[in-house]
Coordinates of C-alpha atoms (C1' of nucleotides) in Angstrom, one line a residue:
Chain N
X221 CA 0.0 0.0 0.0
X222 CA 3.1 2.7 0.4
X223 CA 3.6 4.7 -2.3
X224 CA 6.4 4.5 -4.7
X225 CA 9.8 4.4 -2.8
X226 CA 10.5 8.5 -3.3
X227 CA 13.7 7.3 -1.3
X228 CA 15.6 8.0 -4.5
X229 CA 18.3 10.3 -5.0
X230 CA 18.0 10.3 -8.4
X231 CA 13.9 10.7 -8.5
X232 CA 14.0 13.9 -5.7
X233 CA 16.7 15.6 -7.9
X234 CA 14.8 14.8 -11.3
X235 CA 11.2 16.4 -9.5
X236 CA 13.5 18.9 -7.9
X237 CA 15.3 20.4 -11.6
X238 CA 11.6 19.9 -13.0
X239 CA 10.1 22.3 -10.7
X240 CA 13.0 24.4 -11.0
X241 CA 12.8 25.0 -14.5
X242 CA 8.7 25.0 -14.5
X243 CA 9.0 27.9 -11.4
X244 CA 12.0 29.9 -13.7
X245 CA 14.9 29.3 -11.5
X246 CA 16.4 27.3 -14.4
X247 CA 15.5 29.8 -17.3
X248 CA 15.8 28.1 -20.8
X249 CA 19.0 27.9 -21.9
X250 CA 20.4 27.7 -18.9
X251 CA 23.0 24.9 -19.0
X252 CA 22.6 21.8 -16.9
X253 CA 26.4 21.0 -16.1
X254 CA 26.0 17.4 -14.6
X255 CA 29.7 17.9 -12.0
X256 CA 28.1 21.5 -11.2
X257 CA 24.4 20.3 -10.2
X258 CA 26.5 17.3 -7.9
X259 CA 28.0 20.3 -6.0
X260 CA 25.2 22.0 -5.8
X261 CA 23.5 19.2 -4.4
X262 CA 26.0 17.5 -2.7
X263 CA 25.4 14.3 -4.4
X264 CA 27.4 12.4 -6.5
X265 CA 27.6 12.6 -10.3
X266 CA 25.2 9.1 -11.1
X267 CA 22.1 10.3 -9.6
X268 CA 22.4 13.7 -11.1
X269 CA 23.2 12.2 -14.4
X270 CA 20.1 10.2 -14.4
X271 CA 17.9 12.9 -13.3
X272 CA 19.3 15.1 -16.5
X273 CA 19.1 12.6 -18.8
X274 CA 15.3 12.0 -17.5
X275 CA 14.7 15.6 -18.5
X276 CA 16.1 15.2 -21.7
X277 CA 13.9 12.4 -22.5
X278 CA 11.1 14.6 -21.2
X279 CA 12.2 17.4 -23.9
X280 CA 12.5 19.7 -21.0
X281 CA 16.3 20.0 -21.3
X282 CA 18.3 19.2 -24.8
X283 CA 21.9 18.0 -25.3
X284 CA 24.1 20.2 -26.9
X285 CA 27.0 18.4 -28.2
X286 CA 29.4 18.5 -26.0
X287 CA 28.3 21.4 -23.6
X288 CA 26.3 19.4 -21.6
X289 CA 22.5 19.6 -21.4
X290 CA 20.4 23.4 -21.4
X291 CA 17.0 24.1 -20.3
X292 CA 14.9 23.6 -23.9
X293 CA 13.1 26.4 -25.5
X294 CA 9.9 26.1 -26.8
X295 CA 8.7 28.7 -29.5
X296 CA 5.5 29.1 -30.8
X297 CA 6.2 26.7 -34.0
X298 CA 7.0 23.7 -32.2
X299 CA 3.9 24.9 -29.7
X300 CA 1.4 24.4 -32.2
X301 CA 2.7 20.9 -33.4
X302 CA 2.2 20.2 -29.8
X303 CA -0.8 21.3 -29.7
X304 CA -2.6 19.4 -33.1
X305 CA -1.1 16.5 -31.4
X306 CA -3.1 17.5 -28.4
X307 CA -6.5 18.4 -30.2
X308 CA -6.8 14.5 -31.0
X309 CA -5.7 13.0 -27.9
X310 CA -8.4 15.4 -25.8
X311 CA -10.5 14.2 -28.2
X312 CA -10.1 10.6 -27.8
X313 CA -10.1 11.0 -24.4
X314 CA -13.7 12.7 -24.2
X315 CA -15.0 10.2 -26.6
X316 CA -13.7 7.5 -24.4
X317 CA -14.8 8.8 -21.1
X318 CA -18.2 8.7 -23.1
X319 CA -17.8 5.6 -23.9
X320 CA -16.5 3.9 -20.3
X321 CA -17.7 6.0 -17.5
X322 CA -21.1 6.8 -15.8
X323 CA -23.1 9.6 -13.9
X324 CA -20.1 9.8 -11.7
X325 CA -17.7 11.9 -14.4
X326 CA -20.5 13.9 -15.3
X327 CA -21.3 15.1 -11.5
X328 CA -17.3 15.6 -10.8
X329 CA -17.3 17.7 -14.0
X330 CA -20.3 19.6 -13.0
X331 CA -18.6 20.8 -9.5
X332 CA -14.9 21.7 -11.1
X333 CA -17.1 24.0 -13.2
X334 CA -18.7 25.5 -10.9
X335 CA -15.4 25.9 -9.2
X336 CA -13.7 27.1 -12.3
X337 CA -16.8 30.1 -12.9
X338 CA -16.5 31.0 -9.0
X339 CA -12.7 31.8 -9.6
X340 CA -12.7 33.7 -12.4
X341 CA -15.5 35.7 -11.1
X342 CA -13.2 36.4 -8.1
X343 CA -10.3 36.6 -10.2
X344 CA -8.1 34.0 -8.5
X345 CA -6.1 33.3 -11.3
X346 CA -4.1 30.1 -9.5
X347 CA -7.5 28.3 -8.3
X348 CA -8.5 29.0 -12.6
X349 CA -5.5 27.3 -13.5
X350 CA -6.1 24.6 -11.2
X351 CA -9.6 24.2 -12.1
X352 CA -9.0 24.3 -15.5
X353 CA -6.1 21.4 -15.4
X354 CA -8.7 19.5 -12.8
X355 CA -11.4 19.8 -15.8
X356 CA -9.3 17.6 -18.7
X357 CA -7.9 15.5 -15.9
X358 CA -10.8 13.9 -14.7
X359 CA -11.8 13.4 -18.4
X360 CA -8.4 11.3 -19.3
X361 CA -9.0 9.4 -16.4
X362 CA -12.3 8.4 -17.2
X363 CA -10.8 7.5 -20.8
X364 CA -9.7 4.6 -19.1
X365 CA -7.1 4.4 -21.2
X366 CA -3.8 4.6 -19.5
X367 CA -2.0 5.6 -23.1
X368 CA -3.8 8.3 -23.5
X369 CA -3.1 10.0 -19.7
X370 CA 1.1 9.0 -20.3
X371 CA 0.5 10.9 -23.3
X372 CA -1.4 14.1 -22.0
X373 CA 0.9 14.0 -19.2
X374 CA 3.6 14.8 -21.5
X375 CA 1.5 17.3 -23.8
X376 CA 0.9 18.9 -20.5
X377 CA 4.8 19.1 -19.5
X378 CA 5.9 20.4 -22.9
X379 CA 2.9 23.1 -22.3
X380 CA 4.3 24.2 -18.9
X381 CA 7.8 24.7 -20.0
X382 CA 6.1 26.4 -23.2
X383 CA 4.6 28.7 -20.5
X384 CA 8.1 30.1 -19.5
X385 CA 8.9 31.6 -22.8
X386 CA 5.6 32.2 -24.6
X387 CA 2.3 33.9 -23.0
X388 CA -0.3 31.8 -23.8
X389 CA -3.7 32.5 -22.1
X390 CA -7.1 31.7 -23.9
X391 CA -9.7 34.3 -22.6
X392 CA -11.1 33.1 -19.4
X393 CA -14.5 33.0 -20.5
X394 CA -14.1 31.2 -23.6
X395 CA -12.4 28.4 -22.0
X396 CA -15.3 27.8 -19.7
X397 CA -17.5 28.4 -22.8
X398 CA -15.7 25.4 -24.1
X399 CA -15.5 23.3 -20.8
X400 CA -19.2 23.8 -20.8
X401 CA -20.2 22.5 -24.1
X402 CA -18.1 19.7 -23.7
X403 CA -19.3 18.7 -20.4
X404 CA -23.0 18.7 -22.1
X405 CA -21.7 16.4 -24.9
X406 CA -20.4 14.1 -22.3
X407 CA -24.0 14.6 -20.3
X408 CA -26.0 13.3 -23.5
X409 CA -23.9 10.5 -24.2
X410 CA -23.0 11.2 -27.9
X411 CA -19.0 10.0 -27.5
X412 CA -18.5 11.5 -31.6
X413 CA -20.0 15.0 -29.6
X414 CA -18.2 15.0 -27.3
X415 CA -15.0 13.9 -29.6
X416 CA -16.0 17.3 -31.7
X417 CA -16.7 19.4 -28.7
X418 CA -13.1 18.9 -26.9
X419 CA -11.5 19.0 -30.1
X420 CA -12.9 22.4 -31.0
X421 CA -11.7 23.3 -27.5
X422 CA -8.5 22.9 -28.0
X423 CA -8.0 24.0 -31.5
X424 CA -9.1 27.4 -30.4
X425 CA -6.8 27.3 -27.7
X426 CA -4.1 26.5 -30.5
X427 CA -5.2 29.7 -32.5
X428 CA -5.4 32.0 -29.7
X429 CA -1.8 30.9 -28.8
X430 CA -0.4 31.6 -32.7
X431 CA -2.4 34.9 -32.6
X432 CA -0.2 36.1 -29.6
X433 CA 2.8 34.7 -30.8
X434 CA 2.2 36.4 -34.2
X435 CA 1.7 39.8 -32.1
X436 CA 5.4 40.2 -31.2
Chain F
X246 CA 27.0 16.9 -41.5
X247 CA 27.9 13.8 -39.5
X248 CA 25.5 11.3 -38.5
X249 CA 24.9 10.9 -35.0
X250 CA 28.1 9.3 -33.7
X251 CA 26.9 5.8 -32.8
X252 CA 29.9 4.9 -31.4
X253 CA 28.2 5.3 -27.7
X254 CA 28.6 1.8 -26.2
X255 CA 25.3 2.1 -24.3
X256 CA 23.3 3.0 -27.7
X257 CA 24.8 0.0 -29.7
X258 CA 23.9 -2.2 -26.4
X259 CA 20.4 -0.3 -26.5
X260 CA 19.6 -1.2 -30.0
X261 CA 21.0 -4.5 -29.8
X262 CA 19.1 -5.2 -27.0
X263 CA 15.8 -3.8 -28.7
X264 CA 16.8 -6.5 -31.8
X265 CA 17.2 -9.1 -29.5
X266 CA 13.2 -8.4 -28.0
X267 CA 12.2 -7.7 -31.7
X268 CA 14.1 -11.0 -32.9
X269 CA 12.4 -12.9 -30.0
X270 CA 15.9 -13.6 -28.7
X271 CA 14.7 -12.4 -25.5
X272 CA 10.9 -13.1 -24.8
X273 CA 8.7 -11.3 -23.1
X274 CA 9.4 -12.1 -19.2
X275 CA 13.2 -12.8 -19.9
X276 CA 14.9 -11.1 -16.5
X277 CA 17.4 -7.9 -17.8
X278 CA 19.9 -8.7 -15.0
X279 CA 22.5 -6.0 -15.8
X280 CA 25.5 -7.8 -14.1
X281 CA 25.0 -10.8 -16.6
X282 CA 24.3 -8.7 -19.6
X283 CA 27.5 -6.5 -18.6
X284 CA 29.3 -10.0 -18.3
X285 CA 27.6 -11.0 -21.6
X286 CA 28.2 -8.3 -23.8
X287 CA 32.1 -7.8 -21.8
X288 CA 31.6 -4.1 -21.1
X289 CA 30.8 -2.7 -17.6
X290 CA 27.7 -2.2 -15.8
X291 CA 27.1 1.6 -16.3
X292 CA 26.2 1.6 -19.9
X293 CA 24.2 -1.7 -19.5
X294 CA 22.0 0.2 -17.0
X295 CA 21.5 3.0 -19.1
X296 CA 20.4 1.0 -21.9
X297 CA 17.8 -1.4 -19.9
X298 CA 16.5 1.9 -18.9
X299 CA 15.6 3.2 -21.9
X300 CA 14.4 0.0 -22.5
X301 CA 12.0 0.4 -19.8
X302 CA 11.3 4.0 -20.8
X303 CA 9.8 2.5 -24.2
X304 CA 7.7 0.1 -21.9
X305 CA 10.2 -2.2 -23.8
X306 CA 10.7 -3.5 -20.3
X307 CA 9.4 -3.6 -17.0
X308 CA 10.7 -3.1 -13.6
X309 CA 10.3 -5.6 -10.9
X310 CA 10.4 -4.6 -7.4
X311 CA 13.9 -6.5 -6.6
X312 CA 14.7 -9.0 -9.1
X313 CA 15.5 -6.5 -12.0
X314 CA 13.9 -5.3 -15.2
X315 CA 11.9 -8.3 -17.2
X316 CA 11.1 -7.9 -20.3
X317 CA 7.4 -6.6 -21.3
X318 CA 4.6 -8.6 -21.9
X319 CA 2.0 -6.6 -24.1
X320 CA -1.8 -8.3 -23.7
X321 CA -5.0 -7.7 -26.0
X322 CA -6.1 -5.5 -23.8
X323 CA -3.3 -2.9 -23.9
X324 CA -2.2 -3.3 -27.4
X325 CA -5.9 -2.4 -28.2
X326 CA -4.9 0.8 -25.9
X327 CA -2.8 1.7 -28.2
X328 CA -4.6 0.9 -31.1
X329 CA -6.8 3.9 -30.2
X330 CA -4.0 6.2 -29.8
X331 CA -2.9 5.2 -32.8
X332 CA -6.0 5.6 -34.4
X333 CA -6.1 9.4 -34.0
X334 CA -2.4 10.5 -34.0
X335 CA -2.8 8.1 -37.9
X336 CA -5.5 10.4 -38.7
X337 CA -4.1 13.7 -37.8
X338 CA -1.0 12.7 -39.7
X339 CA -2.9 12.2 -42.8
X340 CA -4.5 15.4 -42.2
X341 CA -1.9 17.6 -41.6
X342 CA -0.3 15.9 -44.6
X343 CA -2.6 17.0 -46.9
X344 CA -2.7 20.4 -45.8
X345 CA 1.4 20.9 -46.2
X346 CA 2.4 18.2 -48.7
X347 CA 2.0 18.1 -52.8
X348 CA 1.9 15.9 -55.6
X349 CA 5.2 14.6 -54.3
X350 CA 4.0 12.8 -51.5
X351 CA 0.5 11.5 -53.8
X352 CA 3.5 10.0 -56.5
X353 CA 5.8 8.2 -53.5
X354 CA 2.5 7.0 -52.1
X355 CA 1.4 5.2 -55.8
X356 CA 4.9 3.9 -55.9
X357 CA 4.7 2.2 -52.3
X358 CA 1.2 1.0 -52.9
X359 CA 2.1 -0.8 -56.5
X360 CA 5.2 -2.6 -54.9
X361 CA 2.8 -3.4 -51.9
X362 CA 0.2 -5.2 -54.3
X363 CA 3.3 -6.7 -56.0
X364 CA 4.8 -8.4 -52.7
X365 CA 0.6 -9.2 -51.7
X366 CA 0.3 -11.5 -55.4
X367 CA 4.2 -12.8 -54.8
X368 CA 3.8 -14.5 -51.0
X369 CA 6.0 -12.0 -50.4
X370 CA 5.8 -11.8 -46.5
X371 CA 8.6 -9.4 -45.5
X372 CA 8.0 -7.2 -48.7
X373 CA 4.4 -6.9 -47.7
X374 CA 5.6 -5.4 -44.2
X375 CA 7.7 -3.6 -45.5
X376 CA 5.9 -1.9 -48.1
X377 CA 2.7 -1.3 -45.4
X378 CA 5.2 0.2 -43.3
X379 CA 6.8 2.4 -45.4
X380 CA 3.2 3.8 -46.4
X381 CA 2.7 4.7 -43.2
X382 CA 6.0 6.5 -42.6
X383 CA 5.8 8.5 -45.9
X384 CA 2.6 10.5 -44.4
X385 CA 3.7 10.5 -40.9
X386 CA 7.1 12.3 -42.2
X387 CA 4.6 14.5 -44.8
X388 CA 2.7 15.8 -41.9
X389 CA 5.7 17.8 -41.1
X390 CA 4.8 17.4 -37.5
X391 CA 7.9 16.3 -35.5
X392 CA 6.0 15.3 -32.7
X393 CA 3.2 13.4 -34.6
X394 CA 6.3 11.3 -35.6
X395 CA 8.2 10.6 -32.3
X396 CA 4.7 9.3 -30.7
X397 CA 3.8 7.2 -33.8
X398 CA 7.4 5.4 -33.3
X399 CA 6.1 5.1 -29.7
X400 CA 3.1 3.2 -30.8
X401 CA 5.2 1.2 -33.4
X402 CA 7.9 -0.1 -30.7
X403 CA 4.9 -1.5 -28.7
X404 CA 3.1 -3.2 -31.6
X405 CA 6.7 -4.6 -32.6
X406 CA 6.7 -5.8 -29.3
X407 CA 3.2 -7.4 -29.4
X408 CA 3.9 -9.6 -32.6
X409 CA 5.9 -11.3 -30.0
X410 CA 2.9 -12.6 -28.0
X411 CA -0.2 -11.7 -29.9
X412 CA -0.7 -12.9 -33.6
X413 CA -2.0 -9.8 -35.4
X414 CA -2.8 -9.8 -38.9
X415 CA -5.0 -7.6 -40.8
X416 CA -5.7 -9.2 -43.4
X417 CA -3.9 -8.2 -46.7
X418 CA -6.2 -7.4 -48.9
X419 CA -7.3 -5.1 -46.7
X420 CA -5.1 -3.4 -45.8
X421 CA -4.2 -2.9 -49.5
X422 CA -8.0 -1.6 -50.0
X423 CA -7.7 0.8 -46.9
X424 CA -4.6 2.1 -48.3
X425 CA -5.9 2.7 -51.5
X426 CA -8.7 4.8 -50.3
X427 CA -6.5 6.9 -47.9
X428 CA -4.7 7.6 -51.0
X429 CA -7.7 8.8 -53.1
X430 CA -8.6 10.5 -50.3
X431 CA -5.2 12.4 -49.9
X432 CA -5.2 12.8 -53.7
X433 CA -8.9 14.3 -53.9
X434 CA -7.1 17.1 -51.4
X435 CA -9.7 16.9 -49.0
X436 CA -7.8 17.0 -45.4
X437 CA -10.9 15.9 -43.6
X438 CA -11.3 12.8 -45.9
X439 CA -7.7 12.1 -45.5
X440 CA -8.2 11.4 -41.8
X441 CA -11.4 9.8 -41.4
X442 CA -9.8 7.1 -44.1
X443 CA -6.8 6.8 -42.0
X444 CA -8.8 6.4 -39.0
X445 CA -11.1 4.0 -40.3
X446 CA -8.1 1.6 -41.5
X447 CA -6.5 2.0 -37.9
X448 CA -10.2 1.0 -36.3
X449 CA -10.5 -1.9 -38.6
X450 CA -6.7 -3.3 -37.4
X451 CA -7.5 -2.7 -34.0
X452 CA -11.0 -4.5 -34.9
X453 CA -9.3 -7.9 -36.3
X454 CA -6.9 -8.2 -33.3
X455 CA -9.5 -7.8 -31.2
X456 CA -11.1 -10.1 -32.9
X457 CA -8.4 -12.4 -33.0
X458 CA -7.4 -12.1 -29.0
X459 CA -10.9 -13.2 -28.4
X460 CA -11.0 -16.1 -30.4
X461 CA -7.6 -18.0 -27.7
Chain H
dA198 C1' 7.8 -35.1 7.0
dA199 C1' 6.8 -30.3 7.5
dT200 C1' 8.2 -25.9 9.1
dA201 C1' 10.8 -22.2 10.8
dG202 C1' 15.0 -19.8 10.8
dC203 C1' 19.3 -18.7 8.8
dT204 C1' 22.8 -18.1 5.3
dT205 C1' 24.1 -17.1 0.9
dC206 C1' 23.4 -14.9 -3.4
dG207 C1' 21.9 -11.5 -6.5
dT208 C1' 20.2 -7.0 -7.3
dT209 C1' 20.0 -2.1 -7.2
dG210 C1' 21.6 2.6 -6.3
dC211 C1' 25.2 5.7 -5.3
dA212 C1' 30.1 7.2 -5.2
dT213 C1' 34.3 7.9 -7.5
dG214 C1' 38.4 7.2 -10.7
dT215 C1' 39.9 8.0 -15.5
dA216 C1' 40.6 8.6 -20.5
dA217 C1' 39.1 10.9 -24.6
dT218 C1' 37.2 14.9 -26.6
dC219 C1' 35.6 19.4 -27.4
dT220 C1' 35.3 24.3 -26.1
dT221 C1' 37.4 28.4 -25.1
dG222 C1' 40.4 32.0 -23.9
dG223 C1' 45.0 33.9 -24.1
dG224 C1' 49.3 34.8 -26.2
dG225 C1' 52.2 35.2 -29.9
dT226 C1' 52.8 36.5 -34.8
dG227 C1' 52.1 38.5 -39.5
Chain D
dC145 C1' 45.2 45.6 -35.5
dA146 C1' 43.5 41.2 -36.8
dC147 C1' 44.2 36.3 -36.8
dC148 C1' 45.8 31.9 -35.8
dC149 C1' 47.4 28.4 -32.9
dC150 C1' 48.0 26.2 -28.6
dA151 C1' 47.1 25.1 -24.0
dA152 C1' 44.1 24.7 -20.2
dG153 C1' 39.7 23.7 -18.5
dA154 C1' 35.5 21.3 -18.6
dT155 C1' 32.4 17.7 -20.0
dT156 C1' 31.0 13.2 -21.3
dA157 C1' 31.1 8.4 -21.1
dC158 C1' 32.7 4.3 -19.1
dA159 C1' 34.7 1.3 -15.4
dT160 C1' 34.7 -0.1 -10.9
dG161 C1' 34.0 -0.2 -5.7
dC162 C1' 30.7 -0.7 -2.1
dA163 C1' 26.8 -0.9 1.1
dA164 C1' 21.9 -2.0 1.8
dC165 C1' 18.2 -4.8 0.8
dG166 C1' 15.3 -8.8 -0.5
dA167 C1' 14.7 -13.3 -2.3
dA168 C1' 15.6 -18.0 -2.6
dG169 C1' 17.3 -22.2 -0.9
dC170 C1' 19.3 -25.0 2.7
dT171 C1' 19.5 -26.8 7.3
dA172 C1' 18.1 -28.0 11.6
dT173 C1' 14.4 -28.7 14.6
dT174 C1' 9.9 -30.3 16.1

DNA sequence: AATAGCTTCGTTGCATGTAATCTTGGGGTG
DNA sequence: CACCCCAAGATTACATGCAACGAAGCTATT
């Protein structure tokens, strides 16, 4: 019943540099110098190593040949790749969750959005965020597909780092708009609606995003 | 302008490795002990781990608790998983195929297809896999989506990996057919088209495995 | 004969040594 | 003043040592 030994040098220093970089303390392009992260740690080399070569795999750090790893930058090209790759994988997830799960999604969904309205009306931008993530979580867990949430989950990582560089914020309103239609697809049972709905969702967070990019 | 210098020890062990699984050298459940393999293959233990863990990373592998990494076993259930992640990130790479590629892309495709019929009247087994795959690749690399492509070779390594266990053939004259209308389909320009015919011939694969698991 | 305890073995994870290779900065030269 | 070459520094990648921890098998006891 314990949770996952965390006991790990090498798995506190990997969660450690992710946060790191997501909170801006590692700024991209920063370089990751595997002897100079041991130091600053006061660890050995091999557990650092690891950890650097995790992010790498992750795409939150890439190797430069033979300057050691740097925080990866994300523009707004490689941002919308990301996110047509997302559009489908919401989708199948929404269809899914249509497909596998009961009354029970639909009432979870129904309290994160009132959630979600009640903090933008107060304008407590974290608890939107949070709502907002909550929202397309439940819906990839209900997928019951375990593919599709490893997937997301790195969608979502790329995204994050992407948020360091690039401002990317959909209009409040219009994402709840969204969150809305999608949760009444789900609510009638229509899986290729509800496919459509979180599709169009995302696609129109992907053009807001290369609308802002293109104003700079 | 050189290629990527293979001459990494734990890459050549890493794809060797992945042969070996592919090759059924080492079947699924075979234990990854990294002092024998280091023994094995005479080098030392530190590339060897690096290697079975990127094995595990591509769920090539599995870790158990304290007897090592084992390599994976892939069921019905979770190749059919895949099958619907595959399914979608198929059909956005026809899509976005369409919309960036030309008459380049339609010619390569006719080629493919003609040497695929050819291999289908000749018995030609590994010229038949061959061919299907290399359809497949052509559009994934047209879609001009980087990412589209890394996730497809994701969902390739596991399906490699299920041949091992699970018996899954489509078969060939349809896949032939489906092919031939997600070519029409990319000819007539129609992006929309594109990927409801690549979708389609992903659902009917995943369709005849299923199929086939139930039927052991 | 069955079972409980113990010993041995194998494994991982971390630390550290070392050679090869590339970058980079400084000093000398045209 | 610009440029080139060389040397020093830093980095990676690999080898190897070592302690902790379970697992499996053997032995002795009931």
């Amino acid at each position: 019943m314990s949770a996952i030994s965390t006991d790990r040098i090498a798995d506190s220093i990997y969660d450690r540099l992710r946060e790191e970089i997501f909170a801006g303390d590692l700024a991209p392009g920063a370089r990751l110098s595997v002897p100079a992260l041991a130091e600053r740690l006061a660890v050995s080399r091999s557990p650092v190593r690891e950890a650097v070569f995790r992010l790498v795999q992750d795409r939150l750090a890439s190797e430069e040949p033979r300057r050691g790893a740097v925080v990866a930058k994300i523009g707004a090209r490689e941002l919308a790749a990301i996110y047509d790759v997302r559009e489908v994988l919401e989708g199948l997830a929404a269809r899914l969750a249509v497909e596998n799960s009961g009354r029970r999604l639909v009432t979870a969904l129904h309290d994160v959005l009132a959630e979600h309205e009640r903090a933008v009306r107060d304008g407590d931008v974290a608890a939107v965020t949070e709502a907002d993530m909550r929202f397309h979580a439940l819906i990839r867990q209900a997928s019951g597909n375990p593919e599709v949430g490893r997937l997301l989950d790195a969608v979502q990582t790329q995204v994050r780092l992407a948020m360091r560089t690039t401002r990317v914020t959909a209009g409040p309103r219009q994402a709840i708009d969204d969150h809305r239609a999608i949760l009444t697809a789900i609510e009638s049972g229509d899986p290729a609606a509800a496919e459509l709905a979180a599709r169009a969702h995302i696609f129109r967070l992907r053009s807001a995003l290369l609308r802002q990019a293109e104003g700079e």
